[in-house]
Amino acid sequence: MTRRFPPLSPKCPHFLHGGDYNPDQWRHMPEILDEDVRLMKLSGCNAMSTAIFAWTALEPEEGRFEFGWLDNVMDKLADNDVYVVLATPSGARPAWMARKYPEVLRVGADRRRILYCVRHNHCYTSPLYRRKCAIINRKLAERYKDHPALILWHISNEYGGECHCELCQDAFRNWLKKKYDNDLDHLNRAWWTSFWSHTYTDWSQIESPAPHGEMHLHGLTLDWKRFVSDQTIDFYLNEIKPLREITPDIKITTNLMGTYLGIDLRKFAPHLDVVSWDSYPSWRAATKEDVELASSVAFHHDLNRSLRSGQPFMLMESTPSVTNWQLVPKLKRPGLHFLSSLQAVAHGSDTVQYFQWRKGQGSWEKFHGAVVDHCGHENTRVFRDVAQVGEALKKMDCIVGTTTPAEVALIFDWENAWAIHDACGPRREKKDYLPTCVSHHRAFWKRGIPVDVIGMDDDFSRYKMLIAPMLYMIRPGVADRIEAFVRAGGTLVATYLSGITDENDRCHLGGFPGPLRKVLGIWAEEIDALYDDDRNHVVMTPGNPLGLAGESEASIFCDLIHAETAQVAATYRDDFYAGRPALTRNCFGTGAAWYMASRNEEKFLQAFYDELAAHLKLGRALDTDLPEGVTAQMRTDGSRVFVFLMNFAQEERTIVLGKGKFRDLLADKELPGRVTLPCYGCFVLERG
Ligand SMILES: [Zn+2]
């Protein structure tokens, strides 16, 4: 079956290549615009994200709008075949607005209203701010709806943070009333407020969490985070209303931030036409850590591809050289810019975009990497790196709109992350939900096996394997769907700290892992938290279903479990629970459910998943064993298959390509059966 998604805009059926472009900062130097256009063409850039923080330039005083400068920019870019991803300006507001209408300014958890400063600091409830956004967005849409440069809307910028003003407190209480059917007893039971006599007797007593107030009532802290997510999305929906009305054919996105925990981005994604995100990894300089970091970046790209079920996403921001706000803004080593840009494409991005096009002359981001440096010309290493990416993307048109059909799904869930973070136990530190998800994902990344990163409410039925690390919170209905998945032949892998609480962070009664007990066939009686340097060991049981042998280290968490209907595949070696099950498999329906009772070292995860992958015949991007530091990722439309072969190791690596013929898409030539990749090398292949 062929499956190719439409391009981001029919006007530009190619990869988008470009960056955040702030011509509003250069209006006093009009010659810069002509020079920018020349350099854009030279660097192979075809799309600019424009006017992201340009509110004061567009509305210098209340009700007086100035679009002339932006008309000129849009016209000039269109004349030169450069398209515009046009922003709405709510990410930063004018000083005049903050002075005249203090309600637009955010109030912190400490209940202090901020002064006019920085950006991303608006109250998302303020009716005034919502009105002001709707007015300027309508004007932008009306003015540019038919402009040939406009291909996409970029709404605001990196939505995030929270506001605790009285308007938000009222909105929160109304949100709670709706959720709990106006029934305060219902809320009190859900939040277990009888603890410490915290029972609310009137809605007005409920306040948002605060460092000098309530932080320990987990039902409250969870619902507050849900409210912040919902209110942010509601603010966004208010922003896009005039755009939907006036430009129904122009797609809409906002730049998300990976696994940023302030907003449930999986709830945001259905309201976008295309997902985009900003990626700023702290690359080292060709060290072992780069390989781990690369796998973490891969996890985030997979997450963004999965947010809209495999639809290509956008790499909206990345740095062409340094990220100035990082503690050590290290230069990208030669080759790394090309590799990290194509890594996004390998996992499903249809764009490579940067922050920023040109370095500003002053203020906070004047040292942030840019395509055009303060020297102002093209004779720089960074400019050449960017032009190299532009050149490559032009040769890859046939990949636009393709996707990655994964047979493995890994659950990363925002509400679960919040609940684990808030819980006082079973350890205070190193619960490490996200790093644990990344380490399970890495075992597949190293083998070139595609993985989707999904939520617990997503459809499991299209996968062969479902991995659910630390599924501490189980929302209603999830366990039933997991059971159905396994019964129908699926393979589940669950771990310690699963099935502990319900959607309100109340513990499941009747034995852990709560509603997963039946499918996993175990009872988790206790969990041992280990000190940092404590180790236990996991010993494979002779004759275990995976045929694995030997022992490996366990740390941080060890569940003390009883196998009920499950078979024991490994046991603990040490301590008073030596000999008790550490790994089990429960045959359930026509599938199987594995339980990993301890946090195991990477060697164990790799061996375990290698055997499962072989047993389930999981498809790989390349039918070959990849050397350390090398990964292969795949995109396809169902008939043509493209493989990205990437080397994140410190040294060159030789790869045997395995079965099939391979054409190097960038060099346009057939490849021999063995290829060598230098450090940070990358091939884009078409499999024949
Ligand atoms: Zn507010």
XYZ file of C-alpha atoms and ligand atoms in Angstrom:
689
model
C 0.000 0.000 0.000
C 1.432 3.365 -0.932
C 1.099 6.101 1.612
C 2.467 9.551 0.951
C 1.327 12.608 2.859
C 0.727 15.841 0.949
C 3.460 18.486 1.166
C 3.137 21.246 3.756
C 1.933 23.564 1.014
C 1.076 22.851 -2.613
C 3.011 26.029 -3.442
C 6.252 24.394 -2.353
C 6.220 20.581 -2.715
C 9.804 20.301 -1.464
C 11.665 20.097 1.830
C 11.505 23.448 3.571
C 14.919 24.836 4.451
C 15.275 28.126 6.255
C 15.088 29.837 9.580
C 13.590 32.353 11.973
C 13.875 35.637 10.166
C 13.541 38.952 11.991
C 13.649 41.752 9.399
C 11.768 43.941 11.897
C 15.115 44.286 13.732
C 16.778 45.732 10.618
C 14.247 48.267 9.387
C 16.800 51.066 9.934
C 19.165 49.309 7.499
C 17.049 48.592 4.414
C 20.037 47.322 2.421
C 20.128 44.258 4.716
C 16.944 42.850 3.142
C 18.492 42.695 -0.338
C 21.594 41.097 1.070
C 19.489 38.562 2.991
C 17.675 37.538 -0.162
C 20.966 37.060 -1.993
C 22.311 34.911 0.849
C 19.094 32.879 1.127
C 19.378 31.834 -2.486
C 23.055 31.087 -2.070
C 22.428 28.849 0.951
C 19.598 26.902 -0.680
C 17.021 28.284 1.766
C 13.445 28.435 0.517
C 11.340 29.299 3.587
C 11.629 31.874 6.364
C 9.666 31.941 9.639
C 8.943 35.612 9.793
C 7.703 38.212 12.290
C 7.662 35.898 15.306
C 8.257 38.703 17.808
C 7.229 41.671 15.698
C 4.151 42.965 17.541
C 5.505 46.442 18.300
C 6.707 46.824 14.718
C 3.218 45.878 13.522
C 1.228 47.881 16.092
C 3.470 50.625 17.512
C 0.562 52.121 19.411
C -2.826 50.739 20.284
C -4.990 50.467 17.188
C -2.381 51.937 14.795
C -1.047 49.234 12.529
C 2.003 49.408 10.265
C 2.249 46.637 7.716
C 4.291 48.474 5.080
C 7.632 47.013 6.137
C 6.197 43.473 6.231
C 4.538 43.962 2.826
C 7.946 44.834 1.471
C 9.576 41.751 3.051
C 6.820 39.410 1.860
C 6.945 40.831 -1.680
C 10.707 40.681 -1.886
C 10.810 37.081 -0.676
C 8.018 36.026 -3.050
C 9.833 37.647 -5.974
C 12.829 35.485 -5.142
C 11.014 32.173 -4.622
C 11.430 32.221 -0.866
C 8.256 31.303 1.027
C 7.066 32.608 4.371
C 5.975 30.718 7.462
C 4.177 33.707 8.937
C 3.986 34.055 12.708
C 1.344 35.505 14.956
C 3.066 37.803 17.444
C 1.641 36.717 20.820
C 4.944 35.243 22.045
C 6.015 38.738 23.124
C 3.850 41.808 23.531
C 4.475 45.548 23.288
C 5.479 47.554 26.358
C 2.554 49.916 25.756
C 0.120 47.053 26.217
C 1.666 45.848 29.472
C 1.654 49.386 30.865
C -1.930 50.121 29.892
C -3.399 46.682 30.695
C -1.479 44.987 33.525
C -3.827 41.990 33.370
C -1.905 40.706 30.340
C 1.152 40.172 32.551
C 1.595 36.811 34.152
C 1.393 36.164 37.908
C 3.887 33.607 39.235
C 3.181 30.703 41.581
C 4.428 33.057 44.325
C 1.436 35.289 43.440
C 3.663 38.155 42.277
C 2.784 39.849 39.007
C 5.828 40.235 36.809
C 6.961 43.537 35.377
C 7.164 43.999 31.637
C 10.073 41.800 30.582
C 11.402 39.097 28.282
C 8.751 37.070 26.400
C 6.383 34.115 26.854
C 4.875 35.751 29.887
C 1.278 36.447 29.089
C -1.765 35.404 31.075
C -3.525 32.874 28.898
C -6.890 33.611 30.494
C -6.911 37.412 30.173
C -9.911 38.340 27.971
C -8.112 41.535 27.008
C -5.002 39.720 25.758
C -7.105 37.190 23.893
C -9.000 40.046 22.234
C -5.788 41.830 21.255
C -4.385 38.616 19.734
C -7.562 37.990 17.770
C -7.498 41.543 16.370
C -3.911 41.476 15.128
C -4.211 37.906 13.840
C -7.304 38.887 11.856
C -5.451 41.825 10.354
C -2.515 39.613 9.374
C -4.818 37.045 7.793
C -6.840 39.630 5.911
C -3.750 41.378 4.605
C -1.763 38.324 3.493
C -4.433 35.742 2.704
C -3.682 35.821 -1.008
C -0.003 36.641 -0.767
C 2.063 34.254 -2.900
C 4.752 33.989 -0.182
C 2.419 32.715 2.570
C 2.558 28.937 2.951
C 1.997 28.255 6.645
C 0.994 29.894 9.929
C 3.404 29.762 12.865
C 1.262 30.468 15.922
C 2.978 32.339 18.734
C 6.210 30.721 19.900
C 6.989 27.849 22.264
C 3.824 28.002 24.341
C 4.678 27.275 27.956
C 4.599 28.397 31.571
C 1.641 29.096 33.791
C -0.200 32.035 35.294
C -1.675 32.189 38.805
C -3.611 35.481 38.596
C -7.155 35.809 39.898
C -8.555 35.387 36.375
C -6.696 32.068 36.099
C -7.765 30.975 39.607
C -11.406 31.551 38.653
C -10.944 29.740 35.363
C -9.320 26.826 37.222
C -12.249 26.569 39.660
C -14.711 26.627 36.764
C -12.689 23.940 35.005
C -12.879 21.813 38.180
C -16.623 22.391 38.589
C -17.153 21.129 35.068
C -14.868 18.141 35.535
C -16.476 17.101 38.836
C -20.086 17.853 37.829
C -20.310 20.694 40.339
C -19.937 18.099 43.081
C -17.343 19.094 45.682
C -17.601 15.716 47.442
C -16.638 14.083 44.173
C -13.534 16.274 43.991
C -12.653 15.654 47.649
C -12.803 11.900 47.128
C -10.816 12.076 43.901
C -8.089 14.146 45.573
C -8.160 12.184 48.876
C -8.433 15.495 50.720
C -9.349 13.996 54.084
C -5.584 13.499 54.471
C -4.249 16.275 56.740
C -7.814 17.591 56.999
C -7.602 19.262 53.600
C -11.251 18.708 52.746
C -12.676 21.643 50.821
C -16.100 22.883 51.895
C -16.418 25.613 49.276
C -15.046 25.941 45.736
C -13.542 29.323 46.610
C -11.078 27.598 48.982
C -9.301 25.913 46.072
C -6.154 27.638 44.858
C -3.466 26.728 42.369
C -0.305 25.052 43.743
C 2.248 27.443 45.255
C 5.672 27.143 46.901
C 4.259 28.871 49.975
C 0.958 26.982 49.668
C -0.331 23.591 48.580
C 2.123 21.351 46.747
C 1.465 17.942 48.294
C -2.083 17.192 47.248
C -1.392 15.121 44.142
C -4.956 15.282 42.835
C -4.685 19.071 42.887
C -1.229 19.261 41.309
C -2.288 16.866 38.538
C -5.515 18.690 37.798
C -3.666 22.023 37.806
C -1.282 20.720 35.131
C -4.228 19.407 33.116
C -5.910 22.801 33.445
C -2.743 24.655 32.347
C -2.567 22.385 29.281
C -6.229 22.892 28.456
C -6.111 26.637 29.033
C -3.009 27.026 26.846
C -4.667 25.049 24.065
C -7.816 27.137 24.503
C -5.708 30.295 24.170
C -4.201 28.875 20.975
C -7.686 28.051 19.628
C -8.653 31.672 20.216
C -5.557 32.722 18.250
C -6.306 30.561 15.240
C -10.016 31.330 14.945
C -9.643 34.273 12.540
C -6.993 32.364 10.546
C -9.262 29.351 10.083
C -12.021 31.669 8.951
C -10.005 33.805 6.521
C -7.318 31.361 5.306
C -8.932 27.892 5.555
C -6.394 26.400 3.143
C -3.250 27.545 4.942
C -1.975 24.952 7.407
C -1.331 25.891 11.004
C 1.410 24.856 13.409
C 3.091 26.027 16.561
C 6.610 25.114 17.579
C 6.445 22.541 20.382
C 9.340 21.651 22.651
C 9.982 17.914 22.591
C 9.068 16.378 25.934
C 8.541 19.743 27.650
C 6.487 18.805 30.696
C 4.502 22.027 31.144
C 1.853 21.095 28.572
C 0.474 17.740 27.495
C 1.650 18.074 23.902
C -0.263 14.977 22.879
C -3.473 16.872 23.668
C -2.177 19.815 21.634
C -1.323 17.851 18.488
C -4.888 17.168 17.218
C -5.420 20.936 17.002
C -2.423 21.424 14.686
C -2.376 20.714 10.952
C 1.260 19.727 11.232
C 3.479 19.136 14.249
C 6.666 21.144 14.556
C 9.323 21.236 17.244
C 12.513 22.955 18.352
C 15.543 20.727 18.926
C 18.633 21.937 20.807
C 20.753 18.990 21.928
C 24.006 19.755 23.757
C 26.362 17.965 21.407
C 29.802 17.193 22.756
C 32.779 16.824 20.456
C 32.689 13.347 19.010
C 32.543 11.568 22.359
C 30.762 8.438 23.537
C 28.104 10.727 25.018
C 27.200 11.894 21.514
C 25.918 8.416 20.683
C 23.597 8.400 23.709
C 22.515 11.942 22.951
C 21.811 11.039 19.326
C 19.512 8.246 20.478
C 17.714 10.650 22.792
C 17.225 13.118 19.912
C 15.945 10.190 17.819
C 13.410 9.397 20.557
C 12.135 12.983 20.426
C 11.900 12.963 16.627
C 9.957 9.678 16.782
C 7.657 11.215 19.375
C 6.937 14.179 17.103
C 6.281 11.901 14.121
C 3.914 9.824 16.261
C 1.960 12.820 17.608
C -0.041 12.826 14.394
C 0.144 9.137 13.526
C 3.163 9.183 11.239
C 2.454 12.431 9.406
C 5.755 14.179 8.574
C 6.615 16.849 11.131
C 8.739 19.989 10.937
C 12.081 20.637 12.542
C 11.139 24.263 13.154
C 14.218 25.350 15.063
C 17.732 23.985 15.372
C 21.020 25.813 15.566
C 23.401 26.018 12.633
C 26.298 26.275 15.135
C 25.987 27.143 18.828
C 23.083 27.424 21.255
C 24.084 30.491 23.238
C 21.897 29.874 26.295
C 23.485 26.493 27.019
C 26.115 26.520 29.769
C 28.850 25.530 27.320
C 27.793 26.499 23.801
C 30.173 24.183 21.986
C 30.716 24.608 18.259
C 29.282 21.910 16.038
C 32.213 19.835 14.828
C 32.694 19.477 11.043
C 30.043 17.151 9.657
C 27.746 17.361 12.669
C 25.467 20.026 11.233
C 24.794 17.929 8.162
C 24.301 14.766 10.212
C 22.023 16.296 12.858
C 19.913 18.015 10.175
C 19.462 14.822 8.188
C 18.763 12.906 11.390
C 15.528 14.897 11.733
C 14.620 14.074 8.126
C 15.455 10.404 8.722
C 12.824 10.237 11.474
C 10.110 11.992 9.473
C 10.769 15.727 9.286
C 9.905 17.448 6.005
C 11.868 20.542 6.984
C 15.225 21.681 8.306
C 14.873 25.116 9.838
C 17.074 27.147 12.105
C 17.063 29.611 14.819
C 18.219 31.929 13.409
C 18.808 33.320 9.960
C 20.894 36.385 10.930
C 22.485 37.266 14.260
C 21.027 40.391 15.813
C 23.408 43.168 16.779
C 22.340 43.283 20.399
C 20.512 41.732 23.327
C 20.054 38.171 24.619
C 20.491 36.131 21.461
C 23.212 38.088 19.685
C 25.614 35.169 20.206
C 23.175 32.434 19.206
C 24.209 30.496 16.106
C 22.868 31.884 12.830
C 23.242 31.206 9.147
C 24.544 34.738 8.685
C 27.061 35.876 11.289
C 27.921 39.424 12.327
C 30.545 39.499 9.575
C 27.602 39.590 7.181
C 28.968 37.488 4.306
C 28.851 33.899 3.089
C 32.509 33.021 3.578
C 32.076 31.197 6.872
C 32.221 27.564 7.896
C 28.660 27.713 9.235
C 27.256 29.204 6.034
C 28.955 26.491 3.982
C 27.513 23.814 6.323
C 24.022 25.234 5.823
C 24.468 25.441 2.053
C 25.547 21.785 2.049
C 22.252 20.827 3.741
C 20.343 22.963 1.233
C 22.094 21.216 -1.646
C 21.274 17.765 -0.227
C 17.604 18.548 0.448
C 17.141 19.554 -3.193
C 18.186 16.048 -4.216
C 15.710 14.421 -1.849
C 12.357 15.610 -3.234
C 11.286 11.991 -3.663
C 11.317 11.579 0.144
C 8.899 14.453 0.902
C 5.665 13.101 2.400
C 6.967 9.597 3.098
C 6.609 8.071 6.539
C 7.954 5.348 8.809
C 5.754 2.338 9.458
C 6.800 1.085 12.897
C 5.923 -2.308 14.346
C 7.019 -1.303 17.836
C 5.368 1.346 19.997
C 6.706 2.765 23.235
C 4.414 4.619 25.625
C 5.602 8.009 26.875
C 2.723 9.753 28.584
C 2.662 13.279 30.000
C 0.172 12.650 32.819
C 2.184 9.606 33.846
C 5.333 11.751 33.891
C 3.625 14.342 36.102
C 2.348 11.715 38.534
C 5.736 9.993 38.826
C 7.422 13.349 39.367
C 5.019 14.384 42.138
C 4.960 11.060 44.022
C 6.825 11.015 47.326
C 8.280 7.523 46.825
C 9.373 4.878 46.187
C 12.516 7.008 45.730
C 12.706 10.785 45.828
C 15.404 11.039 43.173
C 16.451 9.198 40.023
C 12.971 8.056 39.212
C 14.041 9.042 35.691
C 10.912 8.281 33.721
C 12.062 9.966 30.498
C 15.643 8.571 30.541
C 14.178 5.117 31.163
C 11.907 5.436 28.124
C 14.883 6.633 26.070
C 17.048 3.689 27.196
C 14.396 1.159 26.116
C 14.022 3.008 22.804
C 17.815 2.990 22.309
C 17.946 -0.807 22.056
C 15.898 -0.521 18.840
C 17.651 2.602 17.542
C 20.967 0.719 17.658
C 19.489 -2.054 15.523
C 17.737 0.229 13.021
C 14.260 -0.923 14.072
C 11.681 1.885 13.787
C 9.703 2.755 16.935
C 6.665 4.987 17.426
C 6.414 6.912 20.688
C 2.745 7.015 21.639
C 0.398 7.776 24.542
C -1.559 5.320 26.643
C -4.806 6.371 24.957
C -3.512 5.754 21.416
C -4.421 2.764 19.260
C -2.184 -0.250 19.984
C -3.694 -2.627 17.466
C -1.364 -1.786 14.570
C 1.780 -2.796 16.453
C 3.431 -6.135 17.145
C 5.103 -4.952 20.322
C 4.105 -2.460 22.988
C 6.669 -1.233 25.512
C 5.344 0.544 28.573
C 8.210 1.538 30.890
C 7.111 2.662 34.358
C 3.405 2.905 33.552
C 2.777 4.114 37.089
C -0.587 5.748 36.367
C -3.207 3.783 34.459
C -6.166 5.789 33.290
C -9.579 4.086 33.001
C -9.926 1.757 30.041
C -6.204 1.514 29.316
C -5.678 -1.867 30.978
C -8.623 -3.311 29.032
C -7.067 -2.136 25.762
C -3.700 -3.542 26.755
C -5.349 -6.878 27.558
C -7.101 -6.862 24.185
C -3.786 -6.096 22.454
C -2.011 -9.038 24.109
C -4.960 -11.401 23.758
C -4.941 -10.736 20.009
C -1.285 -11.768 19.718
C 0.625 -8.655 20.755
C 3.738 -8.632 22.911
C 3.755 -6.323 25.916
C 6.824 -5.326 27.912
C 6.070 -3.645 31.252
C 8.438 -2.779 34.096
C 8.657 -2.087 37.819
C 6.529 0.811 39.049
C 3.557 -0.030 36.838
C -0.152 -0.058 37.588
C 0.302 1.787 40.867
C -2.250 4.621 40.687
C -5.424 5.718 38.930
C -5.948 8.955 36.991
C -6.121 10.928 40.272
C -2.911 9.408 41.595
C -4.799 7.268 44.127
C -3.228 3.853 44.600
C -5.006 0.864 43.122
C -6.357 -1.422 45.814
C -6.151 -5.213 45.666
C -2.477 -5.631 44.738
C -0.074 -4.101 42.200
C 0.262 -3.811 39.259
C -3.420 -2.992 39.707
C -5.449 -3.414 36.538
C -2.420 -4.931 34.738
C -2.144 -7.810 37.201
C -4.169 -10.226 35.118
C -2.407 -9.641 31.802
C 1.034 -9.735 33.426
C 0.201 -12.704 35.652
C 2.136 -11.360 38.619
C 1.630 -9.689 41.994
C 4.128 -7.001 42.964
C 4.151 -7.173 46.741
C 6.888 -4.636 47.607
C 9.405 -2.423 45.836
C 12.951 -2.002 47.103
C 14.623 1.359 46.484
C 18.380 0.984 46.170
C 20.981 3.587 47.153
C 22.910 4.987 44.191
C 25.850 2.614 44.539
C 23.785 -0.445 45.544
C 23.539 -3.223 43.000
C 21.569 -6.413 42.762
C 21.969 -8.915 39.931
C 19.528 -10.544 37.576
C 20.310 -14.140 36.605
C 18.646 -15.711 33.573
C 16.808 -18.934 34.336
C 17.991 -22.034 32.436
C 15.568 -22.853 29.634
C 13.996 -19.351 29.614
C 11.884 -18.632 26.522
C 14.447 -16.219 25.045
C 17.364 -18.622 25.397
C 19.373 -15.953 27.242
C 22.081 -16.816 29.729
C 24.298 -15.050 32.259
C 23.683 -12.237 34.681
C 23.520 -8.462 34.666
C 23.281 -5.585 37.103
C 20.087 -4.120 38.532
C 19.937 -0.777 40.308
C 17.646 1.928 41.741
C 14.384 -0.113 41.782
C 13.790 -3.807 42.429
C 10.214 -5.050 42.588
C 9.573 -8.070 44.806
C 7.033 -9.998 42.792
C 5.152 -13.289 42.844
C 4.602 -15.117 39.576
C 0.912 -16.000 39.528
C 0.173 -17.281 36.035
C 3.487 -16.025 34.574
C 6.625 -18.103 33.941
C 9.868 -16.958 35.568
C 12.602 -16.109 33.051
C 15.164 -14.611 35.457
C 15.662 -14.289 39.209
C 17.505 -11.966 41.614
C 20.934 -13.112 42.777
C 21.439 -11.053 45.920
C 19.915 -9.803 49.146
C 17.016 -11.323 51.057
C 15.005 -11.662 47.850
C 17.628 -13.741 46.036
C 15.938 -16.417 43.943
C 12.701 -14.471 43.565
C 11.474 -13.567 40.047
C 13.129 -10.626 38.282
C 11.749 -11.218 34.779
C 8.528 -13.002 33.874
C 6.505 -13.874 30.820
C 2.775 -14.456 30.904
C 1.135 -16.148 27.932
C -2.219 -14.456 27.515
C -4.585 -15.209 24.658
C -2.332 -15.574 21.633
C 0.194 -13.018 22.893
C 2.635 -12.602 25.739
C 3.204 -10.043 28.491
C 6.687 -9.554 29.951
C 7.423 -7.948 33.298
C 10.879 -6.542 34.023
C 10.931 -6.196 37.797
C 14.127 -4.151 38.124
C 15.981 -1.304 36.434
C 18.512 -3.246 34.409
C 21.727 -2.196 32.753
C 21.803 -1.477 29.037
C 23.526 -4.774 28.221
C 20.462 -6.617 29.544
C 17.981 -4.425 27.642
C 19.890 -4.925 24.398
C 20.082 -8.717 24.718
C 16.447 -8.966 25.795
C 15.090 -6.819 22.968
C 17.408 -8.395 20.375
C 15.931 -11.799 21.136
C 12.353 -10.508 21.165
C 12.926 -8.642 17.880
C 14.284 -11.782 16.243
C 11.434 -13.867 17.609
C 8.807 -11.396 16.338
C 10.691 -10.873 13.045
C 10.612 -7.095 13.464
C 11.574 -5.243 10.303
C 14.866 -3.331 10.234
C 15.844 -0.411 8.024
C 18.805 -2.502 6.870
C 19.031 -6.267 7.038
C 22.439 -6.171 8.691
C 24.098 -5.808 12.093
C 25.125 -2.212 12.670
C 28.387 -1.312 14.414
C 28.415 0.698 17.656
C 27.400 4.323 17.147
C 25.729 3.709 13.788
C 21.983 3.693 13.216
C 19.797 3.219 10.156
C 16.367 4.787 9.855
C 13.798 4.312 7.177
C 11.133 6.310 5.337
C 8.856 4.879 2.685
C 5.729 5.562 0.681
C 4.980 1.851 0.618
C 6.841 1.178 -2.602
C 10.050 3.208 -2.554
C 12.232 2.704 0.520
C 14.766 5.278 1.706
C 17.388 4.446 4.303
C 19.391 6.985 6.292
C 22.655 5.518 7.491
C 24.219 7.686 10.199
C 27.449 7.432 12.168
C 27.502 9.182 15.558
C 30.670 7.374 16.697
C 34.050 9.035 17.199
C 35.666 6.978 14.445
C 34.839 5.830 10.956
C 32.666 2.738 10.691
C 32.309 0.131 7.967
C 28.852 -1.226 7.312
C 27.861 -4.275 5.293
C 24.642 -3.179 3.620
C 23.034 -6.606 3.503
C 20.473 -7.836 1.034
C 19.315 -5.642 -1.853
C 20.759 -2.958 -4.109
C 21.455 0.490 -2.799
C 21.702 3.791 -4.593
C 23.344 6.790 -2.952
C 20.689 9.448 -3.468
C 23.026 12.386 -2.889
C 25.893 11.177 -5.095
C 23.436 9.554 -7.526
C 25.357 6.304 -7.872
C 25.069 2.643 -6.944
C 26.856 1.650 -3.769
C 28.992 -1.434 -3.227
C 27.904 -3.956 -0.580
C 30.273 -2.430 1.996
C 30.462 1.259 2.791
C 32.576 3.292 5.171
C 31.200 6.251 7.045
C 33.557 8.793 8.612
C 32.845 10.180 12.087
C 29.530 12.096 11.700
C 29.078 10.632 8.234
C 25.639 10.142 6.716
C 24.359 8.351 3.618
C 20.882 8.680 2.169
C 20.136 5.488 0.259
C 17.321 4.175 -1.836
C 16.879 0.438 -1.423
C 16.325 -1.309 -4.730
Zn -3.664 34.674 34.507
